[in-house]
Amino acid sequence: MISKERNTNLTYEQLEDLFYALKISASPSAFHGFLCGRLSCGVIEIGELIKISAEWLALSPEQSDAAEADLQEFYEDSLSNLEDVSFLFKPTLPDDELPLGDRLVAIGDWCSNYISGLGDGMGDSFEFSEDGREALEDLTAIGQISVDFESDDEGERDYTELVEYVRLAVQVIFSDLHPNMKSEESPTIH
């Protein structure tokens, strides 16, 4: 259904187009956050992940069938980016052409749904490192972001730094949950 070159990640806009075509009301950022939270918890069979996603997106069986190939590719791309030891992972967010307030809402949605997906997929027995706990607390706080400001160049810089922080925080959490995959230089939170 989605036209894109192979080996490139689905963009926010492509996922938004898929959701629009299937009459799915969820935002691509919220879905990607939830998906990355679940994928961070460990290996999930693709069939189970499609079932979990269909429930989360409230898809009918027909919608699920229509989206399966695109969603499978999106899952694979997302997991590959999370596992990349070069820390190439980026949250799926709208382009910078959208107003800053809309982008802040999207990153808040991404973070709150990442925490939700992580909580849904993780057992009670796991202990995070100090950096991992800090990252979880910060992502939870970012997920509660409120948009009440004037947009300016400083706001744009702050947004760029926030996105970079989220990217690194997710890598710290993923590294905590997958200690055997840690590179020689795991990201740190400051």
PDB file of C-alpha atoms in Angstrom:
ATOM      1  CA  MET A   1       0.000   0.000   0.000  1.00  0.00           C
ATOM      2  CA  ILE A   2       2.839   2.435   0.802  1.00  0.00           C
ATOM      3  CA  SER A   3       5.192   3.388  -1.986  1.00  0.00           C
ATOM      4  CA  LYS A   4       8.770   3.677  -0.752  1.00  0.00           C
ATOM      5  CA  GLU A   5      12.209   2.430  -1.629  1.00  0.00           C
ATOM      6  CA  ARG A   6      13.318  -0.670   0.244  1.00  0.00           C
ATOM      7  CA  ASN A   7      15.780  -0.234   3.116  1.00  0.00           C
ATOM      8  CA  THR A   8      14.462   3.192   4.061  1.00  0.00           C
ATOM      9  CA  ASN A   9      12.324   3.792   7.090  1.00  0.00           C
ATOM     10  CA  LEU A  10       8.700   4.732   6.735  1.00  0.00           C
ATOM     11  CA  THR A  11       8.347   8.422   7.403  1.00  0.00           C
ATOM     12  CA  TYR A  12       5.775  10.017   9.660  1.00  0.00           C
ATOM     13  CA  GLU A  13       3.932  11.218   6.562  1.00  0.00           C
ATOM     14  CA  GLN A  14       3.872   7.755   4.933  1.00  0.00           C
ATOM     15  CA  LEU A  15       2.535   6.197   8.109  1.00  0.00           C
ATOM     16  CA  GLU A  16       0.012   9.028   8.392  1.00  0.00           C
ATOM     17  CA  ASP A  17      -1.121   8.290   4.808  1.00  0.00           C
ATOM     18  CA  LEU A  18      -1.534   4.594   5.668  1.00  0.00           C
ATOM     19  CA  PHE A  19      -3.539   5.450   8.780  1.00  0.00           C
ATOM     20  CA  TYR A  20      -5.707   7.867   6.783  1.00  0.00           C
ATOM     21  CA  ALA A  21      -6.368   5.277   4.062  1.00  0.00           C
ATOM     22  CA  LEU A  22      -7.411   2.737   6.702  1.00  0.00           C
ATOM     23  CA  LYS A  23      -9.392   5.292   8.740  1.00  0.00           C
ATOM     24  CA  ILE A  24      -7.143   4.834  11.786  1.00  0.00           C
ATOM     25  CA  SER A  25      -7.370   7.772  14.163  1.00  0.00           C
ATOM     26  CA  ALA A  26      -4.108   7.175  16.077  1.00  0.00           C
ATOM     27  CA  SER A  27      -1.133   9.409  15.426  1.00  0.00           C
ATOM     28  CA  PRO A  28       1.955   7.868  13.814  1.00  0.00           C
ATOM     29  CA  SER A  29       4.090   9.227  16.668  1.00  0.00           C
ATOM     30  CA  ALA A  30       1.920   7.638  19.351  1.00  0.00           C
ATOM     31  CA  PHE A  31       1.926   4.303  17.514  1.00  0.00           C
ATOM     32  CA  HIS A  32       5.685   4.342  16.932  1.00  0.00           C
ATOM     33  CA  GLY A  33       6.250   5.150  20.605  1.00  0.00           C
ATOM     34  CA  PHE A  34       4.053   2.245  21.694  1.00  0.00           C
ATOM     35  CA  LEU A  35       5.709  -0.083  19.190  1.00  0.00           C
ATOM     36  CA  CYS A  36       9.231   0.875  20.287  1.00  0.00           C
ATOM     37  CA  GLY A  37       8.277   0.378  23.924  1.00  0.00           C
ATOM     38  CA  ARG A  38       7.047  -3.132  23.162  1.00  0.00           C
ATOM     39  CA  LEU A  39      10.041  -3.936  20.961  1.00  0.00           C
ATOM     40  CA  SER A  40      12.398  -2.741  23.690  1.00  0.00           C
ATOM     41  CA  CYS A  41      11.105  -5.500  25.972  1.00  0.00           C
ATOM     42  CA  GLY A  42      12.468  -8.332  23.875  1.00  0.00           C
ATOM     43  CA  VAL A  43      11.693 -10.555  20.941  1.00  0.00           C
ATOM     44  CA  ILE A  44       8.045 -10.719  19.944  1.00  0.00           C
ATOM     45  CA  GLU A  45       6.883 -12.935  17.104  1.00  0.00           C
ATOM     46  CA  ILE A  46       5.591 -10.865  14.209  1.00  0.00           C
ATOM     47  CA  GLY A  47       2.126 -12.451  14.363  1.00  0.00           C
ATOM     48  CA  GLU A  48       1.813 -11.546  18.042  1.00  0.00           C
ATOM     49  CA  LEU A  49       3.064  -8.027  17.371  1.00  0.00           C
ATOM     50  CA  ILE A  50       0.499  -7.569  14.606  1.00  0.00           C
ATOM     51  CA  LYS A  51      -2.223  -8.797  16.974  1.00  0.00           C
ATOM     52  CA  ILE A  52      -1.074  -6.409  19.733  1.00  0.00           C
ATOM     53  CA  SER A  53      -0.898  -3.524  17.247  1.00  0.00           C
ATOM     54  CA  ALA A  54      -4.306  -4.324  15.776  1.00  0.00           C
ATOM     55  CA  GLU A  55      -5.792  -4.173  19.266  1.00  0.00           C
ATOM     56  CA  TRP A  56      -3.952  -0.946  20.107  1.00  0.00           C
ATOM     57  CA  LEU A  57      -5.024   0.674  16.826  1.00  0.00           C
ATOM     58  CA  ALA A  58      -8.559  -0.776  17.152  1.00  0.00           C
ATOM     59  CA  LEU A  59      -8.299  -2.329  13.670  1.00  0.00           C
ATOM     60  CA  SER A  60     -11.005  -4.438  12.154  1.00  0.00           C
ATOM     61  CA  PRO A  61      -9.850  -7.773  10.673  1.00  0.00           C
ATOM     62  CA  GLU A  62     -10.060  -6.198   7.204  1.00  0.00           C
ATOM     63  CA  GLN A  63      -7.949  -3.199   8.237  1.00  0.00           C
ATOM     64  CA  SER A  64      -5.419  -5.500   9.877  1.00  0.00           C
ATOM     65  CA  ASP A  65      -5.122  -7.607   6.722  1.00  0.00           C
ATOM     66  CA  ALA A  66      -4.746  -4.491   4.546  1.00  0.00           C
ATOM     67  CA  ALA A  67      -2.009  -3.028   6.743  1.00  0.00           C
ATOM     68  CA  GLU A  68      -0.115  -6.216   7.609  1.00  0.00           C
ATOM     69  CA  ALA A  69       2.713  -5.978   5.050  1.00  0.00           C
ATOM     70  CA  ASP A  70       3.360  -2.277   5.701  1.00  0.00           C
ATOM     71  CA  LEU A  71       3.221  -2.723   9.463  1.00  0.00           C
ATOM     72  CA  GLN A  72       5.542  -5.731   9.322  1.00  0.00           C
ATOM     73  CA  GLU A  73       8.073  -3.661   7.399  1.00  0.00           C
ATOM     74  CA  PHE A  74       7.648  -0.806   9.893  1.00  0.00           C
ATOM     75  CA  TYR A  75       8.228  -3.236  12.793  1.00  0.00           C
ATOM     76  CA  GLU A  76      11.361  -4.621  11.186  1.00  0.00           C
ATOM     77  CA  ASP A  77      12.731  -1.131  10.475  1.00  0.00           C
ATOM     78  CA  SER A  78      11.951   0.019  14.019  1.00  0.00           C
ATOM     79  CA  LEU A  79      13.598  -3.008  15.633  1.00  0.00           C
ATOM     80  CA  SER A  80      16.639  -2.716  13.375  1.00  0.00           C
ATOM     81  CA  ASN A  81      17.062   0.929  14.392  1.00  0.00           C
ATOM     82  CA  LEU A  82      16.668   0.116  18.093  1.00  0.00           C
ATOM     83  CA  GLU A  83      19.265  -2.660  17.842  1.00  0.00           C
ATOM     84  CA  ASP A  84      21.762  -0.582  15.847  1.00  0.00           C
ATOM     85  CA  VAL A  85      24.916  -0.176  17.949  1.00  0.00           C
ATOM     86  CA  SER A  86      25.657   3.117  16.139  1.00  0.00           C
ATOM     87  CA  PHE A  87      22.626   4.635  17.888  1.00  0.00           C
ATOM     88  CA  LEU A  88      20.822   5.563  14.663  1.00  0.00           C
ATOM     89  CA  PHE A  89      17.399   5.231  16.269  1.00  0.00           C
ATOM     90  CA  LYS A  90      15.054   8.227  15.896  1.00  0.00           C
ATOM     91  CA  PRO A  91      11.444   8.554  17.043  1.00  0.00           C
ATOM     92  CA  THR A  92       8.930   8.889  14.206  1.00  0.00           C
ATOM     93  CA  LEU A  93       7.853  12.523  14.418  1.00  0.00           C
ATOM     94  CA  PRO A  94       6.315  15.064  12.035  1.00  0.00           C
ATOM     95  CA  ASP A  95       8.527  17.175   9.776  1.00  0.00           C
ATOM     96  CA  ASP A  96       9.828  20.527  10.943  1.00  0.00           C
ATOM     97  CA  GLU A  97       7.374  22.345   8.655  1.00  0.00           C
ATOM     98  CA  LEU A  98       4.600  21.760  11.196  1.00  0.00           C
ATOM     99  CA  PRO A  99       4.192  24.366  13.934  1.00  0.00           C
ATOM    100  CA  LEU A 100       6.412  23.779  16.955  1.00  0.00           C
ATOM    101  CA  GLY A 101       3.386  23.251  19.200  1.00  0.00           C
ATOM    102  CA  ASP A 102       2.181  20.354  17.028  1.00  0.00           C
ATOM    103  CA  ARG A 103       5.635  18.778  17.070  1.00  0.00           C
ATOM    104  CA  LEU A 104       5.829  19.093  20.853  1.00  0.00           C
ATOM    105  CA  VAL A 105       2.466  17.359  21.191  1.00  0.00           C
ATOM    106  CA  ALA A 106       3.770  14.598  18.900  1.00  0.00           C
ATOM    107  CA  ILE A 107       6.928  14.019  20.948  1.00  0.00           C
ATOM    108  CA  GLY A 108       4.839  14.017  24.125  1.00  0.00           C
ATOM    109  CA  ASP A 109       2.533  11.409  22.568  1.00  0.00           C
ATOM    110  CA  TRP A 110       5.543   9.396  21.443  1.00  0.00           C
ATOM    111  CA  CYS A 111       7.059   9.366  24.943  1.00  0.00           C
ATOM    112  CA  SER A 112       3.855   8.566  26.835  1.00  0.00           C
ATOM    113  CA  ASN A 113       3.079   5.698  24.471  1.00  0.00           C
ATOM    114  CA  TYR A 114       6.669   4.436  24.623  1.00  0.00           C
ATOM    115  CA  ILE A 115       6.341   4.195  28.409  1.00  0.00           C
ATOM    116  CA  SER A 116       2.947   2.492  27.991  1.00  0.00           C
ATOM    117  CA  GLY A 117       4.324  -0.055  25.518  1.00  0.00           C
ATOM    118  CA  LEU A 118       7.326  -0.667  27.727  1.00  0.00           C
ATOM    119  CA  GLY A 119       5.099  -1.230  30.745  1.00  0.00           C
ATOM    120  CA  ASP A 120       2.810  -3.581  28.826  1.00  0.00           C
ATOM    121  CA  GLY A 121       5.692  -5.754  27.677  1.00  0.00           C
ATOM    122  CA  MET A 122       8.017  -5.795  30.659  1.00  0.00           C
ATOM    123  CA  GLY A 123       7.990  -8.098  33.649  1.00  0.00           C
ATOM    124  CA  ASP A 124       8.146  -6.884  37.244  1.00  0.00           C
ATOM    125  CA  SER A 125      11.554  -8.341  38.023  1.00  0.00           C
ATOM    126  CA  PHE A 126      13.792  -6.095  35.917  1.00  0.00           C
ATOM    127  CA  GLU A 127      16.120  -3.553  37.551  1.00  0.00           C
ATOM    128  CA  PHE A 128      17.267  -0.554  35.518  1.00  0.00           C
ATOM    129  CA  SER A 129      20.629   1.135  35.882  1.00  0.00           C
ATOM    130  CA  GLU A 130      20.698   4.627  37.385  1.00  0.00           C
ATOM    131  CA  ASP A 131      20.872   6.087  33.853  1.00  0.00           C
ATOM    132  CA  GLY A 132      17.980   3.847  32.788  1.00  0.00           C
ATOM    133  CA  ARG A 133      15.814   4.964  35.725  1.00  0.00           C
ATOM    134  CA  GLU A 134      16.606   8.601  34.958  1.00  0.00           C
ATOM    135  CA  ALA A 135      15.738   8.061  31.289  1.00  0.00           C
ATOM    136  CA  LEU A 136      12.398   6.455  32.237  1.00  0.00           C
ATOM    137  CA  GLU A 137      11.545   9.311  34.592  1.00  0.00           C
ATOM    138  CA  ASP A 138      12.461  11.905  31.974  1.00  0.00           C
ATOM    139  CA  LEU A 139      10.474  10.219  29.195  1.00  0.00           C
ATOM    140  CA  THR A 140       7.491  10.019  31.546  1.00  0.00           C
ATOM    141  CA  ALA A 141       7.799  13.754  32.240  1.00  0.00           C
ATOM    142  CA  ILE A 142       8.183  14.577  28.532  1.00  0.00           C
ATOM    143  CA  GLY A 143       5.048  12.516  27.884  1.00  0.00           C
ATOM    144  CA  GLN A 144       3.143  15.010  30.029  1.00  0.00           C
ATOM    145  CA  ILE A 145       4.408  18.053  28.122  1.00  0.00           C
ATOM    146  CA  SER A 146       2.065  21.011  27.830  1.00  0.00           C
ATOM    147  CA  VAL A 147       2.211  23.436  24.955  1.00  0.00           C
ATOM    148  CA  ASP A 148       1.904  26.986  26.247  1.00  0.00           C
ATOM    149  CA  PHE A 149       4.605  29.226  24.773  1.00  0.00           C
ATOM    150  CA  GLU A 150       5.605  31.532  21.960  1.00  0.00           C
ATOM    151  CA  SER A 151       7.449  29.845  19.100  1.00  0.00           C
ATOM    152  CA  ASP A 152      10.881  31.304  18.348  1.00  0.00           C
ATOM    153  CA  ASP A 153      14.395  30.248  17.367  1.00  0.00           C
ATOM    154  CA  GLU A 154      15.193  29.298  20.958  1.00  0.00           C
ATOM    155  CA  GLY A 155      12.090  27.083  21.047  1.00  0.00           C
ATOM    156  CA  GLU A 156      13.255  25.344  17.866  1.00  0.00           C
ATOM    157  CA  ARG A 157      16.701  24.708  19.370  1.00  0.00           C
ATOM    158  CA  ASP A 158      15.114  23.399  22.554  1.00  0.00           C
ATOM    159  CA  TYR A 159      12.899  21.074  20.501  1.00  0.00           C
ATOM    160  CA  THR A 160      15.900  19.738  18.574  1.00  0.00           C
ATOM    161  CA  GLU A 161      17.725  19.077  21.848  1.00  0.00           C
ATOM    162  CA  LEU A 162      14.623  17.404  23.293  1.00  0.00           C
ATOM    163  CA  VAL A 163      14.348  15.036  20.315  1.00  0.00           C
ATOM    164  CA  GLU A 164      18.041  14.174  20.652  1.00  0.00           C
ATOM    165  CA  TYR A 165      17.598  13.529  24.368  1.00  0.00           C
ATOM    166  CA  VAL A 166      14.615  11.232  23.719  1.00  0.00           C
ATOM    167  CA  ARG A 167      16.628   9.358  21.102  1.00  0.00           C
ATOM    168  CA  LEU A 168      19.486   8.769  23.539  1.00  0.00           C
ATOM    169  CA  ALA A 169      17.188   7.962  26.475  1.00  0.00           C
ATOM    170  CA  VAL A 170      15.532   5.204  24.446  1.00  0.00           C
ATOM    171  CA  GLN A 171      18.943   3.789  23.583  1.00  0.00           C
ATOM    172  CA  VAL A 172      19.921   3.777  27.278  1.00  0.00           C
ATOM    173  CA  ILE A 173      16.729   1.921  28.187  1.00  0.00           C
ATOM    174  CA  PHE A 174      17.164  -0.520  25.299  1.00  0.00           C
ATOM    175  CA  SER A 175      20.777  -1.153  26.368  1.00  0.00           C
ATOM    176  CA  ASP A 176      19.623  -1.837  29.942  1.00  0.00           C
ATOM    177  CA  LEU A 177      17.043  -4.329  28.695  1.00  0.00           C
ATOM    178  CA  HIS A 178      19.516  -5.979  26.291  1.00  0.00           C
ATOM    179  CA  PRO A 179      22.890  -5.969  28.070  1.00  0.00           C
ATOM    180  CA  ASN A 180      24.398  -8.457  25.598  1.00  0.00           C
ATOM    181  CA  MET A 181      23.860  -5.993  22.747  1.00  0.00           C
ATOM    182  CA  LYS A 182      25.693  -3.074  24.363  1.00  0.00           C
ATOM    183  CA  SER A 183      28.373  -1.504  22.245  1.00  0.00           C
ATOM    184  CA  GLU A 184      31.693  -0.454  23.699  1.00  0.00           C
ATOM    185  CA  GLU A 185      30.263   3.043  24.215  1.00  0.00           C
ATOM    186  CA  SER A 186      26.660   2.985  25.386  1.00  0.00           C
ATOM    187  CA  PRO A 187      24.908   6.357  25.378  1.00  0.00           C
ATOM    188  CA  THR A 188      24.772   8.205  28.675  1.00  0.00           C
ATOM    189  CA  ILE A 189      22.174  10.595  29.987  1.00  0.00           C
ATOM    190  CA  HIS A 190      23.291  13.984  31.301  1.00  0.00           C
TER     191      HIS A 190
END
